[in-house]
């Protein structure tokens, strides 16, 4: 990240652009979010605590966090693998595969939701294969996890890919000369470099998963205490006219997301600062 | 969260010296596993949408797409995107200019706040507008007195869409403009150019592909948003249903192949987005090389 | 060269967008179902919004057409009816939040009471039309797979081990509340009002539910499209519709006792007064009680109120012992408090369903 050495402003437009930025940000994002905070403040602190620690709400938080976590872990592994294959190997159709990575990002979530449900339901293409094995994909936490893996895969691949691409081969060369094996080189030299982008991608996939709604509602089964995700619980509360409770649960979810976001920004600064490859082993 | 929209510039790093890569068997195995994963998770849904949408034949497919409700959903979706994308683009350019060309306090906070909509659950994005503009919300009574419709009407859908797609353009431009620094613009100013002209003649040519790329992503998301729009729409047939909501309705009316037919339309949009993106990427990298 | 490219790109993007939206509007104007064309020649075309619950889609699609013709004949004017469908509770919330419905036709009185509670219509709205403002009724029946492989005959069979029951979530779905209350009514009769046993019965029933969808239509989809479960607890009309759509794969089992489900209709006073549509809205709901309206209801598998129509469709709707919400549960407010509010009976039944391995199971 280049530091701007500009002390006195030479370029024009700061008041205009910054003013517009802050105004627009306030109108579209901040003021509406404030409304949420105020509505949630309609409950006292203890009521708020009671709402978000209600067994059903806790189960929903737990489910959302666990499935997102698990999906993010799967994406961590396969995202790294995909990025690796895409950067380092040659195979036919590579450009298409590379383009496909972004599909979950561009595909509307509702479309993803019904498509995944169709495939993984007990009478679907994959679901019917899993059924005899006693594995229930759709309408179980597994189904939710599959949807979240789908949603999250581009995040990991797209954060790891550029770093892997820009990686110089000097260190690898040196290691080969010193007689290291591939696996050892990967572990000792390549992986440490990839940890910051991997963590960023992981956090992004995780954050996206916690809040995901469209692709999950179709496949989740929506059983309270078992397969009811937090965003759905918010909608359910709304439908029961429990505005304050809905807002309270939303604030809880928002806090988690905001913490993750902060973590991501810290991680990104950390990875930007790590210029030299010879620092900190994995 | 710049990671999402980072460009991957193609570099010939795939051709590596034999001692710097794995054995052939390992390479094949890894590629195979990676592709299998991608096929299962990403390709299969794509194929299933196409297969399901043509299950009842071409005629049923066309009928589903030319149904008046489908067309009005398409129109609403386009209107929404046509409002939300340009506004977010203007915002993105302004924000990127302020953030990358100047130093000021609270810059990091500002960047985090711009990122915020990425991390907010779509359902919450819809909810906040209901809390604000709904009849029971803070501005509701006033809006009703003046007969202004925001939620359960187009403005609410546009607002929710704008919220969800808020960071895209800004997030795409900030790293590009940051990397370019301020030298060119400073030189132009010292030669006597004025503000708007500096932007148009110096900055814009440098960022145009990135800008377009951000807009395309913003557009794809704007047209496909489901959760947030679902909360503020009111689901009035032929009036406040966007394409994703129309899909849900068809799905709920046992018209599965019609639902998938409309879904395939949105999927086509996704594919077009991806193709446009890869074209832009190769242009960006060509510009960089020149 | 580059800027030429850019301009070309932008121009073609704009053209494409314009083209698409243009062909969208063109098609819409020429389509036969759009009333906009003939509206031009007449004064004051009226537009009504009917906010309804899930299973009435087919009913109101047919009914709206019939009413528009009737209105044209009676007054010479044009009326267009817009529809919005969704879970009953969700729809009621939307109206409270400002969705400008002229009429609401929901699954249960409680949801309209909620709207009345916000002052959008008068508290005694149920007196406005005949039969407590419920022009048609329905009941809760069982939909089973062809040949009834699990031999489901009555409510008792639903609590047996190894039976999977599909019902939507009573918290969010109006139909599911009727399901729940019907089961409760049966258990009360069976156990002679011994509340502990009744509760145990309901608890066992909900332990057999593998998927709890948020709306009646979602539940039907789960049962018929995803082929999950052995029995679907459904509105009678929803069950018949499934038979009609999916034909020979299912059959209907009528239990020995069920509940008389009364989905009410109401005019939203505040909206019609503001929009000046009261006359049309009133005519719209009254028409439901006429021979034509009742006939359409019966054709869409709702039990008609009008004797003449009821006689005509007698064979279609089997006679069974029906309890009512008013006599049996003391009305909706009471039932809500006892059964569906947070911390009430239902919460205890759906809680701690035996875990077969939650998130770890993945």
PDB file of N, CA, C and O in Angstrom, chain A residues 195-239:
ATOM      1  N   UNK A 195      -0.908 -17.901   4.043  1.00  0.00           N
ATOM      2  CA  UNK A 195      -1.798 -17.863   5.204  1.00  0.00           C
ATOM      3  C   UNK A 195      -2.641 -16.587   5.302  1.00  0.00           C
ATOM      4  O   UNK A 195      -3.852 -16.671   5.502  1.00  0.00           O
ATOM      5  N   UNK A 196      -2.058 -15.398   5.107  1.00  0.00           N
ATOM      6  CA  UNK A 196      -2.935 -14.217   5.195  1.00  0.00           C
ATOM      7  C   UNK A 196      -4.090 -14.234   4.191  1.00  0.00           C
ATOM      8  O   UNK A 196      -5.241 -14.052   4.599  1.00  0.00           O
ATOM      9  N   UNK A 197      -3.832 -14.483   2.895  1.00  0.00           N
ATOM     10  CA  UNK A 197      -4.992 -14.511   1.987  1.00  0.00           C
ATOM     11  C   UNK A 197      -5.953 -15.647   2.301  1.00  0.00           C
ATOM     12  O   UNK A 197      -7.165 -15.488   2.150  1.00  0.00           O
ATOM     13  N   UNK A 198      -5.416 -16.771   2.757  1.00  0.00           N
ATOM     14  CA  UNK A 198      -6.306 -17.877   3.111  1.00  0.00           C
ATOM     15  C   UNK A 198      -7.235 -17.471   4.244  1.00  0.00           C
ATOM     16  O   UNK A 198      -8.441 -17.729   4.208  1.00  0.00           O
ATOM     17  N   UNK A 199      -6.659 -16.826   5.238  1.00  0.00           N
ATOM     18  CA  UNK A 199      -7.480 -16.406   6.375  1.00  0.00           C
ATOM     19  C   UNK A 199      -8.514 -15.375   5.939  1.00  0.00           C
ATOM     20  O   UNK A 199      -9.660 -15.412   6.373  1.00  0.00           O
ATOM     21  N   UNK A 200      -8.087 -14.458   5.074  1.00  0.00           N
ATOM     22  CA  UNK A 200      -9.044 -13.452   4.592  1.00  0.00           C
ATOM     23  C   UNK A 200     -10.188 -14.123   3.852  1.00  0.00           C
ATOM     24  O   UNK A 200     -11.362 -13.841   4.109  1.00  0.00           O
ATOM     25  N   UNK A 201      -9.837 -15.023   2.950  1.00  0.00           N
ATOM     26  CA  UNK A 201     -10.871 -15.724   2.193  1.00  0.00           C
ATOM     27  C   UNK A 201     -11.776 -16.519   3.107  1.00  0.00           C
ATOM     28  O   UNK A 201     -12.997 -16.525   2.952  1.00  0.00           O
ATOM     29  N   UNK A 202     -11.179 -17.151   4.085  1.00  0.00           N
ATOM     30  CA  UNK A 202     -11.936 -17.921   5.059  1.00  0.00           C
ATOM     31  C   UNK A 202     -12.931 -17.021   5.791  1.00  0.00           C
ATOM     32  O   UNK A 202     -14.111 -17.342   5.905  1.00  0.00           O
ATOM     33  N   UNK A 203     -12.428 -15.879   6.256  1.00  0.00           N
ATOM     34  CA  UNK A 203     -13.292 -14.964   7.004  1.00  0.00           C
ATOM     35  C   UNK A 203     -14.412 -14.424   6.126  1.00  0.00           C
ATOM     36  O   UNK A 203     -15.556 -14.271   6.576  1.00  0.00           O
ATOM     37  N   UNK A 204     -14.076 -14.135   4.855  1.00  0.00           N
ATOM     38  CA  UNK A 204     -15.109 -13.638   3.934  1.00  0.00           C
ATOM     39  C   UNK A 204     -16.206 -14.676   3.727  1.00  0.00           C
ATOM     40  O   UNK A 204     -17.400 -14.371   3.806  1.00  0.00           O
ATOM     41  N   UNK A 205     -15.782 -15.910   3.465  1.00  0.00           N
ATOM     42  CA  UNK A 205     -16.756 -16.979   3.238  1.00  0.00           C
ATOM     43  C   UNK A 205     -17.597 -17.192   4.494  1.00  0.00           C
ATOM     44  O   UNK A 205     -18.814 -17.385   4.430  1.00  0.00           O
ATOM     45  N   UNK A 206     -16.952 -17.132   5.614  1.00  0.00           N
ATOM     46  CA  UNK A 206     -17.621 -17.312   6.897  1.00  0.00           C
ATOM     47  C   UNK A 206     -18.666 -16.215   7.123  1.00  0.00           C
ATOM     48  O   UNK A 206     -19.832 -16.483   7.435  1.00  0.00           O
ATOM     49  N   UNK A 207     -18.242 -14.970   6.895  1.00  0.00           N
ATOM     50  CA  UNK A 207     -19.147 -13.838   7.124  1.00  0.00           C
ATOM     51  C   UNK A 207     -20.338 -13.899   6.179  1.00  0.00           C
ATOM     52  O   UNK A 207     -21.482 -13.667   6.581  1.00  0.00           O
ATOM     53  N   UNK A 208     -20.060 -14.244   4.937  1.00  0.00           N
ATOM     54  CA  UNK A 208     -21.145 -14.323   3.971  1.00  0.00           C
ATOM     55  C   UNK A 208     -22.120 -15.435   4.368  1.00  0.00           C
ATOM     56  O   UNK A 208     -23.329 -15.296   4.258  1.00  0.00           O
ATOM     57  N   UNK A 209     -21.568 -16.538   4.853  1.00  0.00           N
ATOM     58  CA  UNK A 209     -22.394 -17.686   5.213  1.00  0.00           C
ATOM     59  C   UNK A 209     -23.348 -17.411   6.357  1.00  0.00           C
ATOM     60  O   UNK A 209     -24.496 -17.848   6.338  1.00  0.00           O
ATOM     61  N   UNK A 210     -22.880 -16.661   7.331  1.00  0.00           N
ATOM     62  CA  UNK A 210     -23.719 -16.404   8.505  1.00  0.00           C
ATOM     63  C   UNK A 210     -24.997 -15.674   8.120  1.00  0.00           C
ATOM     64  O   UNK A 210     -26.071 -15.934   8.652  1.00  0.00           O
ATOM     65  N   UNK A 211     -24.871 -14.744   7.175  1.00  0.00           N
ATOM     66  CA  UNK A 211     -26.038 -13.939   6.846  1.00  0.00           C
ATOM     67  C   UNK A 211     -26.845 -14.478   5.684  1.00  0.00           C
ATOM     68  O   UNK A 211     -27.910 -13.970   5.383  1.00  0.00           O
ATOM     69  N   UNK A 212     -26.342 -15.527   5.020  1.00  0.00           N
ATOM     70  CA  UNK A 212     -26.963 -15.977   3.783  1.00  0.00           C
ATOM     71  C   UNK A 212     -28.413 -16.433   4.013  1.00  0.00           C
ATOM     72  O   UNK A 212     -28.714 -17.140   4.963  1.00  0.00           O
ATOM     73  N   UNK A 213     -29.290 -16.035   3.095  1.00  0.00           N
ATOM     74  CA  UNK A 213     -30.694 -16.389   3.252  1.00  0.00           C
ATOM     75  C   UNK A 213     -31.241 -17.110   2.021  1.00  0.00           C
ATOM     76  O   UNK A 213     -31.640 -18.269   2.099  1.00  0.00           O
ATOM     77  N   UNK A 214     -31.184 -16.421   0.888  1.00  0.00           N
ATOM     78  CA  UNK A 214     -31.845 -16.909  -0.327  1.00  0.00           C
ATOM     79  C   UNK A 214     -31.537 -18.344  -0.700  1.00  0.00           C
ATOM     80  O   UNK A 214     -32.440 -19.131  -0.984  1.00  0.00           O
ATOM     81  N   UNK A 215     -30.257 -18.702  -0.691  1.00  0.00           N
ATOM     82  CA  UNK A 215     -29.931 -20.044  -1.148  1.00  0.00           C
ATOM     83  C   UNK A 215     -30.186 -21.081  -0.067  1.00  0.00           C
ATOM     84  O   UNK A 215     -30.294 -22.266  -0.357  1.00  0.00           O
ATOM     85  N   UNK A 216     -30.278 -20.648   1.177  1.00  0.00           N
ATOM     86  CA  UNK A 216     -30.387 -21.616   2.273  1.00  0.00           C
ATOM     87  C   UNK A 216     -31.834 -21.983   2.593  1.00  0.00           C
ATOM     88  O   UNK A 216     -32.141 -23.139   2.874  1.00  0.00           O
ATOM     89  N   UNK A 217     -32.757 -21.012   2.529  1.00  0.00           N
ATOM     90  CA  UNK A 217     -34.125 -21.316   2.983  1.00  0.00           C
ATOM     91  C   UNK A 217     -34.753 -22.479   2.240  1.00  0.00           C
ATOM     92  O   UNK A 217     -35.522 -23.239   2.813  1.00  0.00           O
ATOM     93  N   UNK A 218     -34.424 -22.612   0.969  1.00  0.00           N
ATOM     94  CA  UNK A 218     -35.044 -23.680   0.202  1.00  0.00           C
ATOM     95  C   UNK A 218     -34.568 -25.059   0.666  1.00  0.00           C
ATOM     96  O   UNK A 218     -35.313 -26.012   0.664  1.00  0.00           O
ATOM     97  N   UNK A 219     -33.310 -25.128   1.061  1.00  0.00           N
ATOM     98  CA  UNK A 219     -32.697 -26.433   1.318  1.00  0.00           C
ATOM     99  C   UNK A 219     -32.669 -26.783   2.801  1.00  0.00           C
ATOM    100  O   UNK A 219     -32.418 -27.927   3.176  1.00  0.00           O
ATOM    101  N   UNK A 220     -32.990 -25.822   3.673  1.00  0.00           N
ATOM    102  CA  UNK A 220     -32.679 -26.056   5.089  1.00  0.00           C
ATOM    103  C   UNK A 220     -33.700 -26.929   5.816  1.00  0.00           C
ATOM    104  O   UNK A 220     -33.355 -27.675   6.714  1.00  0.00           O
ATOM    105  N   UNK A 221     -34.984 -26.847   5.451  1.00  0.00           N
ATOM    106  CA  UNK A 221     -35.980 -27.634   6.167  1.00  0.00           C
ATOM    107  C   UNK A 221     -36.605 -26.879   7.320  1.00  0.00           C
ATOM    108  O   UNK A 221     -37.685 -27.232   7.785  1.00  0.00           O
ATOM    109  N   UNK A 222     -35.925 -25.855   7.806  1.00  0.00           N
ATOM    110  CA  UNK A 222     -36.524 -24.898   8.735  1.00  0.00           C
ATOM    111  C   UNK A 222     -37.096 -25.482  10.010  1.00  0.00           C
ATOM    112  O   UNK A 222     -38.114 -25.001  10.511  1.00  0.00           O
ATOM    113  N   UNK A 223     -36.513 -26.545  10.554  1.00  0.00           N
ATOM    114  CA  UNK A 223     -36.998 -27.050  11.840  1.00  0.00           C
ATOM    115  C   UNK A 223     -36.417 -26.221  12.968  1.00  0.00           C
ATOM    116  O   UNK A 223     -35.201 -26.125  13.091  1.00  0.00           O
ATOM    117  N   UNK A 224     -37.279 -25.653  13.812  1.00  0.00           N
ATOM    118  CA  UNK A 224     -36.735 -24.926  14.960  1.00  0.00           C
ATOM    119  C   UNK A 224     -35.824 -25.837  15.769  1.00  0.00           C
ATOM    120  O   UNK A 224     -36.101 -27.034  15.883  1.00  0.00           O
ATOM    121  N   UNK A 225     -34.795 -25.304  16.297  1.00  0.00           N
ATOM    122  CA  UNK A 225     -33.801 -26.016  17.100  1.00  0.00           C
ATOM    123  C   UNK A 225     -32.919 -26.944  16.270  1.00  0.00           C
ATOM    124  O   UNK A 225     -31.915 -27.417  16.755  1.00  0.00           O
ATOM    125  N   UNK A 226     -33.294 -27.235  15.047  1.00  0.00           N
ATOM    126  CA  UNK A 226     -32.467 -28.177  14.290  1.00  0.00           C
ATOM    127  C   UNK A 226     -31.907 -27.585  13.000  1.00  0.00           C
ATOM    128  O   UNK A 226     -30.705 -27.618  12.781  1.00  0.00           O
ATOM    129  N   UNK A 227     -32.785 -27.104  12.151  1.00  0.00           N
ATOM    130  CA  UNK A 227     -32.281 -26.578  10.881  1.00  0.00           C
ATOM    131  C   UNK A 227     -32.823 -25.180  10.602  1.00  0.00           C
ATOM    132  O   UNK A 227     -33.072 -24.825   9.470  1.00  0.00           O
ATOM    133  N   UNK A 228     -32.999 -24.409  11.639  1.00  0.00           N
ATOM    134  CA  UNK A 228     -33.514 -23.056  11.449  1.00  0.00           C
ATOM    135  C   UNK A 228     -32.355 -22.069  11.550  1.00  0.00           C
ATOM    136  O   UNK A 228     -31.764 -21.913  12.614  1.00  0.00           O
ATOM    137  N   UNK A 229     -32.010 -21.420  10.431  1.00  0.00           N
ATOM    138  CA  UNK A 229     -30.892 -20.492  10.447  1.00  0.00           C
ATOM    139  C   UNK A 229     -31.338 -19.145  11.007  1.00  0.00           C
ATOM    140  O   UNK A 229     -32.525 -18.828  11.028  1.00  0.00           O
ATOM    141  N   UNK A 230     -30.380 -18.352  11.433  1.00  0.00           N
ATOM    142  CA  UNK A 230     -30.703 -17.079  12.081  1.00  0.00           C
ATOM    143  C   UNK A 230     -31.506 -16.126  11.194  1.00  0.00           C
ATOM    144  O   UNK A 230     -32.510 -15.579  11.657  1.00  0.00           O
ATOM    145  N   UNK A 231     -31.108 -15.903   9.929  1.00  0.00           N
ATOM    146  CA  UNK A 231     -31.917 -14.979   9.127  1.00  0.00           C
ATOM    147  C   UNK A 231     -33.374 -15.423   9.020  1.00  0.00           C
ATOM    148  O   UNK A 231     -34.279 -14.594   9.040  1.00  0.00           O
ATOM    149  N   UNK A 232     -33.608 -16.728   8.949  1.00  0.00           N
ATOM    150  CA  UNK A 232     -34.987 -17.200   8.870  1.00  0.00           C
ATOM    151  C   UNK A 232     -35.719 -16.914  10.169  1.00  0.00           C
ATOM    152  O   UNK A 232     -36.891 -16.522  10.171  1.00  0.00           O
ATOM    153  N   UNK A 233     -35.027 -17.077  11.279  1.00  0.00           N
ATOM    154  CA  UNK A 233     -35.647 -16.805  12.573  1.00  0.00           C
ATOM    155  C   UNK A 233     -36.052 -15.334  12.666  1.00  0.00           C
ATOM    156  O   UNK A 233     -37.112 -15.004  13.204  1.00  0.00           O
ATOM    157  N   UNK A 234     -35.233 -14.466  12.093  1.00  0.00           N
ATOM    158  CA  UNK A 234     -35.573 -13.038  12.098  1.00  0.00           C
ATOM    159  C   UNK A 234     -36.878 -12.832  11.343  1.00  0.00           C
ATOM    160  O   UNK A 234     -37.788 -12.142  11.809  1.00  0.00           O
ATOM    161  N   UNK A 235     -36.975 -13.455  10.174  1.00  0.00           N
ATOM    162  CA  UNK A 235     -38.206 -13.329   9.379  1.00  0.00           C
ATOM    163  C   UNK A 235     -39.391 -13.913  10.148  1.00  0.00           C
ATOM    164  O   UNK A 235     -40.484 -13.336  10.173  1.00  0.00           O
ATOM    165  N   UNK A 236     -39.176 -15.063  10.788  1.00  0.00           N
ATOM    166  CA  UNK A 236     -40.257 -15.676  11.557  1.00  0.00           C
ATOM    167  C   UNK A 236     -40.740 -14.735  12.643  1.00  0.00           C
ATOM    168  O   UNK A 236     -41.938 -14.573  12.858  1.00  0.00           O
ATOM    169  N   UNK A 237     -39.814 -14.110  13.332  1.00  0.00           N
ATOM    170  CA  UNK A 237     -40.189 -13.173  14.401  1.00  0.00           C
ATOM    171  C   UNK A 237     -40.984 -12.010  13.827  1.00  0.00           C
ATOM    172  O   UNK A 237     -41.959 -11.553  14.423  1.00  0.00           O
ATOM    173  N   UNK A 238     -40.567 -11.546  12.671  1.00  0.00           N
ATOM    174  CA  UNK A 238     -41.286 -10.450  12.021  1.00  0.00           C
ATOM    175  C   UNK A 238     -42.716 -10.863  11.725  1.00  0.00           C
ATOM    176  O   UNK A 238     -43.659 -10.107  11.926  1.00  0.00           O
ATOM    177  N   UNK A 239     -42.862 -12.110  11.257  1.00  0.00           N
ATOM    178  CA  UNK A 239     -44.190 -12.571  10.886  1.00  0.00           C
ATOM    179  C   UNK A 239     -45.083 -12.714  12.099  1.00  0.00           C
ATOM    180  O   UNK A 239     -46.292 -12.780  11.987  1.00  0.00           O
TER     181      UNK A 239
END
